[in-house]
Amino acid sequence: MDSTDRKPPKTPRYSDIDLTRWRTYDHIFTDSLWLFPSRAKAGGHRLDYHGNYIPQIATQLFTRYTKKDEIVLDLFLGSGTSALEAINLGRKCVGVELKAELVDYVREKIPAEARTHVRFITGDSGAETTADAVRAAL
Ligand SMILES: C[S@@+](CC[C@H](N)C(=O)[O-])C[C@H]1O[C@@H](n2cnc3c(N)ncnc32)[C@H](O)[C@@H]1O
Protein backbone atom coordinates (compact mmCIF):
# COMPACT_ATOMS: atom_id res chain seq x y z
CA MET A 1 0.00 0.00 0.00
CA ASP A 2 1.50 3.39 -0.89
CA SER A 3 0.61 6.69 0.75
CA THR A 4 -2.13 7.42 -1.82
CA ASP A 5 -4.00 4.28 -0.67
CA ARG A 6 -4.11 5.43 2.93
CA LYS A 7 -7.53 6.30 4.30
CA PRO A 8 -7.99 9.87 5.52
CA PRO A 9 -7.43 10.19 9.29
CA LYS A 10 -10.47 9.64 11.43
CA THR A 11 -10.16 11.08 14.90
CA PRO A 12 -12.90 10.77 17.50
CA ARG A 13 -14.22 13.75 19.44
CA TYR A 14 -12.55 12.57 22.64
CA SER A 15 -8.98 11.63 21.63
CA ASP A 16 -6.18 12.22 19.14
CA ILE A 17 -6.14 8.57 18.07
CA ASP A 18 -6.48 8.02 14.34
CA LEU A 19 -9.00 5.19 14.21
CA THR A 20 -7.84 4.14 10.75
CA ARG A 21 -4.37 3.35 12.15
CA TRP A 22 -4.94 2.26 15.74
CA ARG A 23 -3.44 -1.17 15.14
CA THR A 24 -0.10 0.47 14.38
CA TYR A 25 0.12 2.33 17.69
CA ASP A 26 2.55 0.54 19.94
CA HIS A 27 1.91 2.82 22.95
CA ILE A 28 -1.80 2.02 23.22
CA PHE A 29 -2.59 -1.38 24.65
CA THR A 30 -5.74 -3.10 23.53
CA ASP A 31 -5.34 -6.31 25.54
CA SER A 32 -5.66 -4.77 29.00
CA LEU A 33 -6.03 -1.37 30.57
CA TRP A 34 -5.03 -2.60 34.01
CA LEU A 35 -2.44 -5.37 33.86
CA PHE A 36 1.20 -4.33 33.78
CA PRO A 37 4.17 -6.39 34.89
CA SER A 38 5.79 -3.49 36.74
CA ARG A 39 5.25 0.12 37.68
CA ALA A 40 6.72 2.83 35.43
CA LYS A 41 9.26 4.96 37.25
CA ALA A 42 10.05 7.57 34.60
CA GLY A 43 8.30 10.89 34.21
CA GLY A 44 8.52 11.86 37.88
CA HIS A 45 6.48 8.87 39.11
CA ARG A 46 7.41 7.13 42.36
CA LEU A 47 5.81 4.64 44.68
CA ASP A 48 5.62 7.19 47.49
CA TYR A 49 2.04 6.90 48.67
CA HIS A 50 0.00 3.96 49.84
CA GLY A 51 -2.61 3.33 47.17
CA ASN A 52 -1.22 5.43 44.37
CA TYR A 53 -2.06 3.91 41.05
CA ILE A 54 0.22 2.56 38.36
CA PRO A 55 1.12 5.43 36.02
CA GLN A 56 0.52 3.31 32.93
CA ILE A 57 -3.18 3.19 33.76
CA ALA A 58 -3.25 6.98 33.62
CA THR A 59 -1.25 6.89 30.38
CA GLN A 60 -3.75 4.55 28.73
CA LEU A 61 -6.82 6.38 30.01
CA PHE A 62 -5.63 9.85 29.10
CA THR A 63 -4.35 8.79 25.70
CA ARG A 64 -7.56 7.01 24.82
CA TYR A 65 -10.04 9.48 26.22
CA THR A 66 -8.48 12.95 26.07
CA LYS A 67 -6.87 15.16 23.49
CA LYS A 68 -3.71 17.21 23.92
CA ASP A 69 -4.28 20.40 25.96
CA GLU A 70 -7.49 19.06 27.48
CA ILE A 71 -8.03 18.98 31.24
CA VAL A 72 -8.03 15.88 33.41
CA LEU A 73 -10.06 16.20 36.62
CA ASP A 74 -8.97 13.96 39.49
CA LEU A 75 -11.23 14.33 42.54
CA PHE A 76 -8.95 12.12 44.70
CA LEU A 77 -5.52 13.45 43.78
CA GLY A 78 -3.49 11.58 46.40
CA SER A 79 0.20 11.70 45.47
CA GLY A 80 -0.53 13.18 42.07
CA THR A 81 -0.13 10.34 39.56
CA SER A 82 -2.84 11.89 37.38
CA ALA A 83 -1.32 15.36 37.56
CA LEU A 84 2.15 14.13 36.61
CA GLU A 85 0.92 11.96 33.77
CA ALA A 86 -1.39 14.68 32.47
CA ILE A 87 1.54 17.06 32.05
CA ASN A 88 3.79 14.30 30.69
CA LEU A 89 1.18 13.78 27.96
CA GLY A 90 0.63 17.47 27.20
CA ARG A 91 -2.65 17.69 29.11
CA LYS A 92 -3.64 19.86 32.07
CA CYS A 93 -4.99 18.77 35.42
CA VAL A 94 -7.33 19.96 38.12
CA GLY A 95 -6.71 17.94 41.27
CA VAL A 96 -8.80 17.88 44.44
CA GLU A 97 -7.39 16.45 47.65
CA LEU A 98 -8.57 16.55 51.28
CA LYS A 99 -5.10 16.64 52.83
CA ALA A 100 -3.39 20.00 52.52
CA GLU A 101 0.06 18.55 53.21
CA LEU A 102 -0.37 16.14 50.32
CA VAL A 103 -1.34 18.98 47.99
CA ASP A 104 1.86 20.81 49.01
CA TYR A 105 3.86 17.65 48.40
CA VAL A 106 2.42 17.11 44.92
CA ARG A 107 2.90 20.76 44.02
CA GLU A 108 6.63 20.32 44.71
CA LYS A 109 6.76 17.23 42.48
CA ILE A 110 5.45 19.08 39.46
CA PRO A 111 8.32 20.52 37.38
CA ALA A 112 8.41 24.31 37.71
CA GLU A 113 7.79 24.89 34.00
CA ALA A 114 4.57 22.84 34.16
CA ARG A 115 3.06 24.25 37.35
CA THR A 116 0.69 26.55 35.47
CA HIS A 117 -0.83 23.42 33.92
CA VAL A 118 -2.01 22.02 37.23
CA ARG A 119 -4.62 23.59 39.53
CA PHE A 120 -4.81 22.25 43.06
CA ILE A 121 -7.91 22.45 45.18
CA THR A 122 -7.67 21.47 48.82
CA GLY A 123 -11.03 20.25 50.02
CA ASP A 124 -13.73 17.62 50.09
CA SER A 125 -14.70 16.49 46.60
CA GLY A 126 -18.28 16.06 47.75
CA ALA A 127 -18.69 19.61 49.00
CA GLU A 128 -20.60 22.24 47.04
CA THR A 129 -17.83 24.78 47.68
CA THR A 130 -15.36 22.38 46.07
CA ALA A 131 -17.63 21.99 43.06
CA ASP A 132 -17.65 25.78 42.73
CA ALA A 133 -13.85 25.87 42.95
CA VAL A 134 -13.59 23.15 40.29
CA ARG A 135 -15.93 25.06 37.97
CA ALA A 136 -13.86 28.19 38.45
CA ALA A 137 -10.61 26.30 37.79
CA LEU A 138 -11.99 24.74 34.61
C1 LIG B 1 -6.18 6.10 46.94
S1 LIG B 1 -5.67 7.75 47.16
C2 LIG B 1 -5.52 8.32 45.51
C3 LIG B 1 -4.18 8.02 44.99
C4 LIG B 1 -3.93 8.68 43.65
N1 LIG B 1 -4.76 8.12 42.60
C5 LIG B 1 -2.46 8.52 43.30
O1 LIG B 1 -2.12 7.77 42.36
O2 LIG B 1 -1.62 9.09 44.01
C6 LIG B 1 -7.19 8.56 47.60
C7 LIG B 1 -6.97 10.00 48.00
O3 LIG B 1 -8.23 10.65 48.07
C8 LIG B 1 -8.23 11.52 49.17
N2 LIG B 1 -9.65 11.68 49.54
C9 LIG B 1 -10.46 10.81 50.18
N3 LIG B 1 -11.70 11.31 50.30
C10 LIG B 1 -11.68 12.53 49.70
C11 LIG B 1 -12.67 13.53 49.50
N4 LIG B 1 -13.92 13.38 49.92
N5 LIG B 1 -12.31 14.65 48.84
C12 LIG B 1 -11.03 14.82 48.40
N6 LIG B 1 -10.05 13.91 48.57
C13 LIG B 1 -10.37 12.77 49.21
C14 LIG B 1 -7.41 10.83 50.22
O4 LIG B 1 -6.87 11.77 51.13
C15 LIG B 1 -6.33 10.15 49.37
O5 LIG B 1 -5.17 10.94 49.27
GROMACS .gro file of N, CA and C and ligand atoms in nm:
model
  441
    1MET      N    1   0.085  -0.118   0.000
    1MET     CA    2   0.000   0.000   0.000
    1MET      C    3   0.089   0.125   0.000
    2ASP      N    4   0.072   0.217  -0.097
    2ASP     CA    5   0.150   0.339  -0.089
    2ASP      C    6   0.065   0.447  -0.023
    3SER      N    7   0.127   0.566  -0.006
    3SER     CA    8   0.061   0.669   0.075
    3SER      C    9  -0.071   0.716   0.013
    4THR      N   10  -0.087   0.697  -0.120
    4THR     CA   11  -0.213   0.742  -0.182
    4THR      C   12  -0.328   0.648  -0.149
    5ASP      N   13  -0.294   0.524  -0.104
    5ASP     CA   14  -0.400   0.428  -0.067
    5ASP      C   15  -0.450   0.450   0.076
    6ARG      N   16  -0.377   0.529   0.151
    6ARG     CA   17  -0.411   0.543   0.293
    6ARG      C   18  -0.543   0.617   0.311
    7LYS      N   19  -0.624   0.564   0.403
    7LYS     CA   20  -0.753   0.630   0.430
    7LYS      C   21  -0.728   0.764   0.497
    8PRO      N   22  -0.817   0.860   0.479
    8PRO     CA   23  -0.799   0.987   0.552
    8PRO      C   24  -0.810   0.963   0.702
    9PRO      N   25  -0.738   1.040   0.784
    9PRO     CA   26  -0.743   1.019   0.929
    9PRO      C   27  -0.885   1.036   0.982
   10LYS      N   28  -0.915   0.955   1.081
   10LYS     CA   29  -1.047   0.964   1.143
   10LYS      C   30  -1.025   0.969   1.294
   11THR      N   31  -1.046   1.087   1.349
   11THR     CA   32  -1.016   1.108   1.490
   11THR      C   33  -1.146   1.130   1.567
   12PRO      N   34  -1.166   1.056   1.676
   12PRO     CA   35  -1.290   1.077   1.750
   12PRO      C   36  -1.289   1.210   1.824
   13ARG      N   37  -1.405   1.249   1.873
   13ARG     CA   38  -1.422   1.375   1.944
   13ARG      C   39  -1.337   1.379   2.072
   14TYR      N   40  -1.311   1.261   2.130
   14TYR     CA   41  -1.255   1.257   2.264
   14TYR      C   42  -1.108   1.215   2.270
   15SER      N   43  -1.041   1.197   2.156
   15SER     CA   44  -0.898   1.163   2.163
   15SER      C   45  -0.829   1.204   2.034
   16ASP      N   46  -0.696   1.192   2.035
   16ASP     CA   47  -0.618   1.222   1.914
   16ASP      C   48  -0.586   1.096   1.835
   17ILE      N   49  -0.645   0.985   1.873
   17ILE     CA   50  -0.614   0.857   1.807
   17ILE      C   51  -0.677   0.854   1.667
   18ASP      N   52  -0.597   0.819   1.570
   18ASP     CA   53  -0.648   0.802   1.434
   18ASP      C   54  -0.704   0.660   1.424
   19LEU      N   55  -0.835   0.650   1.416
   19LEU     CA   56  -0.900   0.519   1.421
   19LEU      C   57  -0.870   0.433   1.298
   20THR      N   58  -0.819   0.494   1.194
   20THR     CA   59  -0.784   0.414   1.075
   20THR      C   60  -0.648   0.346   1.092
   21ARG      N   61  -0.573   0.388   1.197
   21ARG     CA   62  -0.437   0.335   1.215
   21ARG      C   63  -0.413   0.275   1.353
   22TRP      N   64  -0.518   0.259   1.434
   22TRP     CA   65  -0.494   0.226   1.574
   22TRP      C   66  -0.413   0.099   1.594
   23ARG      N   67  -0.421   0.008   1.498
   23ARG     CA   68  -0.344  -0.117   1.514
   23ARG      C   69  -0.194  -0.092   1.507
   24THR      N   70  -0.153   0.020   1.451
   24THR     CA   71  -0.010   0.047   1.438
   24THR      C   72   0.047   0.120   1.560
   25TYR      N   73  -0.039   0.164   1.650
   25TYR     CA   74   0.012   0.233   1.769
   25TYR      C   75   0.072   0.132   1.865
   26ASP      N   76   0.199   0.151   1.898
   26ASP     CA   77   0.255   0.054   1.994
   26ASP      C   78   0.246   0.105   2.138
   27HIS      N   79   0.201   0.228   2.158
   27HIS     CA   80   0.191   0.282   2.295
   27HIS      C   81   0.049   0.270   2.351
   28ILE      N   82  -0.044   0.220   2.271
   28ILE     CA   83  -0.180   0.202   2.322
   28ILE      C   84  -0.209   0.053   2.327
   29PHE      N   85  -0.241   0.005   2.446
   29PHE     CA   86  -0.259  -0.138   2.465
   29PHE      C   87  -0.406  -0.173   2.452
   30THR      N   88  -0.434  -0.272   2.372
   30THR     CA   89  -0.574  -0.310   2.353
   30THR      C   90  -0.606  -0.442   2.423
   31ASP      N   91  -0.505  -0.505   2.484
   31ASP     CA   92  -0.534  -0.631   2.554
   31ASP      C   93  -0.583  -0.605   2.696
   32SER      N   94  -0.520  -0.507   2.764
   32SER     CA   95  -0.566  -0.477   2.900
   32SER      C   96  -0.534  -0.333   2.935
   33LEU      N   97  -0.627  -0.271   3.008
   33LEU     CA   98  -0.603  -0.137   3.057
   33LEU      C   99  -0.537  -0.140   3.194
   34TRP      N  100  -0.539  -0.255   3.260
   34TRP     CA  101  -0.503  -0.260   3.401
   34TRP      C  102  -0.379  -0.343   3.431
   35LEU      N  103  -0.347  -0.441   3.349
   35LEU     CA  104  -0.244  -0.537   3.386
   35LEU      C  105  -0.108  -0.499   3.329
   36PHE      N  106  -0.015  -0.469   3.419
   36PHE     CA  107   0.120  -0.433   3.378
   36PHE      C  108   0.218  -0.509   3.466
   37PRO      N  109   0.325  -0.559   3.410
   37PRO     CA  110   0.417  -0.639   3.489
   37PRO      C  111   0.489  -0.559   3.597
   38SER      N  112   0.512  -0.430   3.573
   38SER     CA  113   0.579  -0.349   3.674
   38SER      C  114   0.537  -0.203   3.659
   39ARG      N  115   0.565  -0.129   3.761
   39ARG     CA  116   0.525   0.012   3.768
   39ARG      C  117   0.626   0.100   3.696
   40ALA      N  118   0.580   0.191   3.610
   40ALA     CA  119   0.672   0.283   3.543
   40ALA      C  120   0.731   0.380   3.644
   41LYS      N  121   0.860   0.408   3.629
   41LYS     CA  122   0.926   0.496   3.725
   41LYS      C  123   0.975   0.626   3.660
   42ALA      N  124   0.962   0.635   3.529
   42ALA     CA  125   1.005   0.757   3.460
   42ALA      C  126   0.898   0.865   3.474
   43GLY      N  127   0.930   0.983   3.426
   43GLY     CA  128   0.830   1.089   3.421
   43GLY      C  129   0.790   1.144   3.557
   44GLY      N  130   0.879   1.130   3.656
   44GLY     CA  131   0.852   1.186   3.788
   44GLY      C  132   0.770   1.096   3.878
   45HIS      N  133   0.733   0.977   3.830
   45HIS     CA  134   0.648   0.887   3.911
   45HIS      C  135   0.731   0.810   4.013
   46ARG      N  136   0.676   0.795   4.133
   46ARG     CA  137   0.741   0.713   4.236
   46ARG      C  138   0.632   0.643   4.318
   47LEU      N  139   0.673   0.533   4.377
   47LEU     CA  140   0.581   0.464   4.468
   47LEU      C  141   0.601   0.529   4.606
   48ASP      N  142   0.537   0.641   4.627
   48ASP     CA  143   0.562   0.719   4.749
   48ASP      C  144   0.436   0.741   4.831
   49TYR      N  145   0.329   0.669   4.794
   49TYR     CA  146   0.204   0.690   4.867
   49TYR      C  147   0.123   0.562   4.863
   50HIS      N  148   0.078   0.519   4.978
   50HIS     CA  149   0.000   0.396   4.984
   50HIS      C  150  -0.126   0.414   4.898
   51GLY      N  151  -0.140   0.327   4.800
   51GLY     CA  152  -0.261   0.333   4.717
   51GLY      C  153  -0.249   0.419   4.594
   52ASN      N  154  -0.128   0.469   4.565
   52ASN     CA  155  -0.122   0.543   4.437
   52ASN      C  156  -0.127   0.443   4.321
   53TYR      N  157  -0.183   0.487   4.213
   53TYR     CA  158  -0.206   0.391   4.105
   53TYR      C  159  -0.090   0.387   4.006
   54ILE      N  160  -0.088   0.278   3.931
   54ILE     CA  161   0.022   0.256   3.836
   54ILE      C  162   0.012   0.361   3.724
   55PRO      N  163   0.120   0.436   3.700
   55PRO     CA  164   0.112   0.543   3.602
   55PRO      C  165   0.063   0.499   3.464
   56GLN      N  166   0.094   0.376   3.427
   56GLN     CA  167   0.052   0.331   3.293
   56GLN      C  168  -0.100   0.331   3.277
   57ILE      N  169  -0.172   0.315   3.387
   57ILE     CA  170  -0.318   0.319   3.376
   57ILE      C  171  -0.360   0.461   3.336
   58ALA      N  172  -0.296   0.559   3.400
   58ALA     CA  173  -0.325   0.698   3.362
   58ALA      C  174  -0.286   0.722   3.216
   59THR      N  175  -0.171   0.670   3.177
   59THR     CA  176  -0.125   0.689   3.038
   59THR      C  177  -0.230   0.638   2.940
   60GLN      N  178  -0.278   0.516   2.965
   60GLN     CA  179  -0.375   0.455   2.873
   60GLN      C  180  -0.507   0.532   2.873
   61LEU      N  181  -0.554   0.567   2.992
   61LEU     CA  182  -0.682   0.638   3.001
   61LEU      C  183  -0.675   0.774   2.932
   62PHE      N  184  -0.570   0.849   2.963
   62PHE     CA  185  -0.563   0.985   2.910
   62PHE      C  186  -0.539   0.983   2.759
   63THR      N  187  -0.460   0.886   2.714
   63THR     CA  188  -0.435   0.879   2.570
   63THR      C  189  -0.561   0.840   2.494
   64ARG      N  190  -0.637   0.748   2.552
   64ARG     CA  191  -0.756   0.701   2.482
   64ARG      C  192  -0.872   0.800   2.489
   65TYR      N  193  -0.880   0.872   2.600
   65TYR     CA  194  -1.004   0.948   2.622
   65TYR      C  195  -0.984   1.099   2.637
   66THR      N  196  -0.865   1.149   2.609
   66THR     CA  197  -0.848   1.295   2.607
   66THR      C  198  -0.761   1.334   2.488
   67LYS      N  199  -0.774   1.460   2.453
   67LYS     CA  200  -0.687   1.516   2.349
   67LYS      C  201  -0.580   1.602   2.415
   68LYS      N  202  -0.475   1.629   2.342
   68LYS     CA  203  -0.371   1.721   2.392
   68LYS      C  204  -0.436   1.853   2.433
   69ASP      N  205  -0.383   1.911   2.541
   69ASP     CA  206  -0.428   2.040   2.596
   69ASP      C  207  -0.562   2.032   2.670
   70GLU      N  208  -0.627   1.916   2.670
   70GLU     CA  209  -0.749   1.906   2.748
   70GLU      C  210  -0.716   1.891   2.897
   71ILE      N  211  -0.822   1.898   2.979
   71ILE     CA  212  -0.803   1.898   3.124
   71ILE      C  213  -0.852   1.767   3.184
   72VAL      N  214  -0.767   1.707   3.264
   72VAL     CA  215  -0.803   1.588   3.341
   72VAL      C  216  -0.846   1.634   3.480
   73LEU      N  217  -0.960   1.587   3.526
   73LEU     CA  218  -1.006   1.620   3.662
   73LEU      C  219  -0.992   1.496   3.748
   74ASP      N  220  -0.911   1.507   3.854
   74ASP     CA  221  -0.897   1.396   3.949
   74ASP      C  222  -0.949   1.445   4.085
   75LEU      N  223  -1.059   1.388   4.129
   75LEU     CA  224  -1.123   1.433   4.254
   75LEU      C  225  -1.062   1.368   4.378
   76PHE      N  226  -0.966   1.279   4.359
   76PHE     CA  227  -0.895   1.212   4.470
   76PHE      C  228  -0.746   1.210   4.434
   77LEU      N  229  -0.685   1.325   4.438
   77LEU     CA  230  -0.552   1.345   4.378
   77LEU      C  231  -0.443   1.259   4.440
   78GLY      N  232  -0.451   1.238   4.573
   78GLY     CA  233  -0.349   1.158   4.640
   78GLY      C  234  -0.210   1.214   4.614
   79SER      N  235  -0.119   1.127   4.569
   79SER     CA  236   0.020   1.170   4.547
   79SER      C  237   0.043   1.223   4.406
   80GLY      N  238  -0.064   1.242   4.330
   80GLY     CA  239  -0.053   1.318   4.207
   80GLY      C  240  -0.017   1.242   4.080
   81THR      N  241  -0.042   1.111   4.078
   81THR     CA  242  -0.013   1.034   3.956
   81THR      C  243  -0.083   1.097   3.835
   82SER      N  244  -0.209   1.132   3.851
   82SER     CA  245  -0.284   1.189   3.738
   82SER      C  246  -0.224   1.322   3.694
   83ALA      N  247  -0.187   1.405   3.791
   83ALA     CA  248  -0.132   1.536   3.756
   83ALA      C  249  -0.001   1.521   3.678
   84LEU      N  250   0.087   1.434   3.728
   84LEU     CA  251   0.215   1.413   3.661
   84LEU      C  252   0.195   1.359   3.520
   85GLU      N  253   0.108   1.259   3.508
   85GLU     CA  254   0.092   1.196   3.377
   85GLU      C  255   0.019   1.290   3.281
   86ALA      N  256  -0.072   1.370   3.333
   86ALA     CA  257  -0.139   1.468   3.247
   86ALA      C  258  -0.035   1.560   3.184
   87ILE      N  259   0.056   1.614   3.265
   87ILE     CA  260   0.154   1.706   3.205
   87ILE      C  261   0.255   1.632   3.118
   88ASN      N  262   0.288   1.508   3.156
   88ASN     CA  263   0.379   1.430   3.069
   88ASN      C  264   0.319   1.411   2.930
   89LEU      N  265   0.186   1.404   2.923
   89LEU     CA  266   0.118   1.378   2.796
   89LEU      C  267   0.065   1.507   2.730
   90GLY      N  268   0.106   1.621   2.782
   90GLY     CA  269   0.063   1.747   2.720
   90GLY      C  270  -0.081   1.784   2.753
   91ARG      N  271  -0.132   1.731   2.864
   91ARG     CA  272  -0.265   1.769   2.911
   91ARG      C  273  -0.249   1.862   3.031
   92LYS      N  274  -0.365   1.907   3.083
   92LYS     CA  275  -0.364   1.986   3.207
   92LYS      C  276  -0.440   1.907   3.312
   93CYS      N  277  -0.431   1.952   3.436
   93CYS     CA  278  -0.499   1.877   3.542
   93CYS      C  279  -0.557   1.970   3.647
   94VAL      N  280  -0.677   1.936   3.691
   94VAL     CA  281  -0.733   1.996   3.812
   94VAL      C  282  -0.740   1.881   3.912
   95GLY      N  283  -0.675   1.901   4.027
   95GLY     CA  284  -0.671   1.794   4.127
   95GLY      C  285  -0.729   1.840   4.259
   96VAL      N  286  -0.818   1.757   4.315
   96VAL     CA  287  -0.880   1.788   4.444
   96VAL      C  288  -0.829   1.685   4.546
   97GLU      N  289  -0.790   1.735   4.661
   97GLU     CA  290  -0.739   1.645   4.765
   97GLU      C  291  -0.774   1.704   4.902
   98LEU      N  292  -0.819   1.614   4.991
   98LEU     CA  293  -0.857   1.655   5.128
   98LEU      C  294  -0.738   1.704   5.209
   99LYS      N  295  -0.623   1.638   5.193
   99LYS     CA  296  -0.510   1.664   5.283
   99LYS      C  297  -0.420   1.773   5.227
  100ALA      N  298  -0.417   1.884   5.299
  100ALA     CA  299  -0.339   2.000   5.252
  100ALA      C  300  -0.191   1.967   5.236
  101GLU      N  301  -0.139   1.884   5.328
  101GLU     CA  302   0.006   1.855   5.321
  101GLU      C  303   0.039   1.774   5.196
  102LEU      N  304  -0.057   1.694   5.154
  102LEU     CA  305  -0.037   1.614   5.032
  102LEU      C  306  -0.040   1.706   4.908
  103VAL      N  307  -0.128   1.801   4.910
  103VAL     CA  308  -0.134   1.898   4.799
  103VAL      C  309   0.000   1.971   4.789
  104ASP      N  310   0.055   2.012   4.903
  104ASP     CA  311   0.186   2.081   4.901
  104ASP      C  312   0.294   1.990   4.845
  105TYR      N  313   0.287   1.863   4.886
  105TYR     CA  314   0.386   1.765   4.840
  105TYR      C  315   0.378   1.747   4.687
  106VAL      N  316   0.257   1.732   4.637
  106VAL     CA  317   0.242   1.711   4.492
  106VAL      C  318   0.285   1.836   4.416
  107ARG      N  319   0.251   1.951   4.469
  107ARG     CA  320   0.290   2.076   4.402
  107ARG      C  321   0.442   2.079   4.381
  108GLU      N  322   0.516   2.034   4.481
  108GLU     CA  323   0.663   2.032   4.471
  108GLU      C  324   0.712   1.932   4.367
  109LYS      N  325   0.633   1.825   4.345
  109LYS     CA  326   0.676   1.723   4.248
  109LYS      C  327   0.659   1.768   4.103
  110ILE      N  328   0.571   1.865   4.084
  110ILE     CA  329   0.545   1.908   3.946
  110ILE      C  330   0.661   1.997   3.900
  111PRO      N  331   0.721   1.968   3.785
  111PRO     CA  332   0.832   2.052   3.738
  111PRO      C  333   0.787   2.199   3.726
  112ALA      N  334   0.877   2.289   3.764
  112ALA     CA  335   0.841   2.431   3.771
  112ALA      C  336   0.776   2.481   3.642
  113GLU      N  337   0.830   2.437   3.528
  113GLU     CA  338   0.779   2.489   3.400
  113GLU      C  339   0.638   2.440   3.369
  114ALA      N  340   0.591   2.339   3.443
  114ALA     CA  341   0.457   2.284   3.416
  114ALA      C  342   0.355   2.322   3.523
  115ARG      N  343   0.397   2.399   3.621
  115ARG     CA  344   0.306   2.425   3.735
  115ARG      C  345   0.181   2.501   3.694
  116THR      N  346   0.190   2.581   3.589
  116THR     CA  347   0.069   2.655   3.547
  116THR      C  348  -0.033   2.561   3.482
  117HIS      N  349   0.008   2.437   3.455
  117HIS     CA  350  -0.083   2.342   3.392
  117HIS      C  351  -0.160   2.257   3.493
  118VAL      N  352  -0.131   2.279   3.620
  118VAL     CA  353  -0.201   2.202   3.723
  118VAL      C  354  -0.264   2.299   3.823
  119ARG      N  355  -0.394   2.281   3.848
  119ARG     CA  356  -0.462   2.359   3.953
  119ARG      C  357  -0.493   2.265   4.068
  120PHE      N  358  -0.456   2.306   4.187
  120PHE     CA  359  -0.481   2.225   4.306
  120PHE      C  360  -0.595   2.286   4.386
  121ILE      N  361  -0.683   2.200   4.432
  121ILE     CA  362  -0.791   2.245   4.518
  121ILE      C  363  -0.787   2.158   4.643
  122THR      N  364  -0.767   2.221   4.756
  122THR     CA  365  -0.767   2.147   4.882
  122THR      C  366  -0.908   2.147   4.936
  123GLY      N  367  -0.967   2.029   4.950
  123GLY     CA  368  -1.103   2.025   5.002
  123GLY      C  369  -1.168   1.890   4.979
  124ASP      N  370  -1.294   1.884   5.021
  124ASP     CA  371  -1.373   1.762   5.009
  124ASP      C  372  -1.441   1.761   4.872
  125SER      N  373  -1.413   1.658   4.795
  125SER     CA  374  -1.470   1.649   4.660
  125SER      C  375  -1.622   1.652   4.659
  126GLY      N  376  -1.682   1.611   4.770
  126GLY     CA  377  -1.828   1.606   4.775
  126GLY      C  378  -1.893   1.737   4.815
  127ALA      N  379  -1.812   1.835   4.849
  127ALA     CA  380  -1.869   1.961   4.900
  127ALA      C  381  -1.907   2.055   4.785
  128GLU      N  382  -2.014   2.129   4.807
  128GLU     CA  383  -2.060   2.224   4.704
  128GLU      C  384  -1.954   2.333   4.679
  129THR      N  385  -1.887   2.374   4.785
  129THR     CA  386  -1.783   2.478   4.768
  129THR      C  387  -1.670   2.427   4.679
  130THR      N  388  -1.641   2.297   4.692
  130THR     CA  389  -1.536   2.238   4.607
  130THR      C  390  -1.582   2.235   4.462
  131ALA      N  391  -1.710   2.200   4.443
  131ALA     CA  392  -1.763   2.199   4.306
  131ALA      C  393  -1.752   2.339   4.244
  132ASP      N  394  -1.779   2.441   4.324
  132ASP     CA  395  -1.765   2.578   4.273
  132ASP      C  396  -1.620   2.608   4.236
  133ALA      N  397  -1.526   2.562   4.321
  133ALA     CA  398  -1.385   2.587   4.295
  133ALA      C  399  -1.340   2.512   4.169
  134VAL      N  400  -1.394   2.392   4.150
  134VAL     CA  401  -1.359   2.315   4.029
  134VAL      C  402  -1.412   2.388   3.905
  135ARG      N  403  -1.537   2.433   3.912
  135ARG     CA  404  -1.593   2.506   3.797
  135ARG      C  405  -1.508   2.628   3.765
  136ALA      N  406  -1.467   2.699   3.867
  136ALA     CA  407  -1.386   2.819   3.845
  136ALA      C  408  -1.251   2.782   3.783
  137ALA      N  409  -1.192   2.672   3.831
  137ALA     CA  410  -1.061   2.630   3.779
  137ALA      C  411  -1.072   2.586   3.632
  138LEU      N  412  -1.183   2.521   3.599
  138LEU     CA  413  -1.199   2.474   3.461
  138LEU      C  414  -1.215   2.592   3.366
  139LIG     C1  415  -0.618   0.610   4.694
  139LIG     S1  416  -0.567   0.775   4.716
  139LIG     C2  417  -0.552   0.832   4.551
  139LIG     C3  418  -0.418   0.802   4.499
  139LIG     C4  419  -0.393   0.868   4.365
  139LIG     N1  420  -0.476   0.812   4.260
  139LIG     C5  421  -0.246   0.852   4.330
  139LIG     O1  422  -0.212   0.777   4.236
  139LIG     O2  423  -0.162   0.909   4.401
  139LIG     C6  424  -0.719   0.856   4.760
  139LIG     C7  425  -0.697   1.000   4.800
  139LIG     O3  426  -0.823   1.065   4.807
  139LIG     C8  427  -0.823   1.152   4.917
  139LIG     N2  428  -0.965   1.168   4.954
  139LIG     C9  429  -1.046   1.081   5.018
  139LIG     N3  430  -1.170   1.131   5.030
  139LIG    C10  431  -1.168   1.253   4.970
  139LIG    C11  432  -1.267   1.353   4.950
  139LIG     N4  433  -1.392   1.338   4.992
  139LIG     N5  434  -1.231   1.465   4.884
  139LIG    C12  435  -1.103   1.482   4.840
  139LIG     N6  436  -1.005   1.391   4.857
  139LIG    C13  437  -1.037   1.277   4.921
  139LIG    C14  438  -0.741   1.083   5.022
  139LIG     O4  439  -0.687   1.177   5.113
  139LIG    C15  440  -0.633   1.015   4.937
  139LIG     O5  441  -0.517   1.094   4.927
   0.00000   0.00000   0.00000
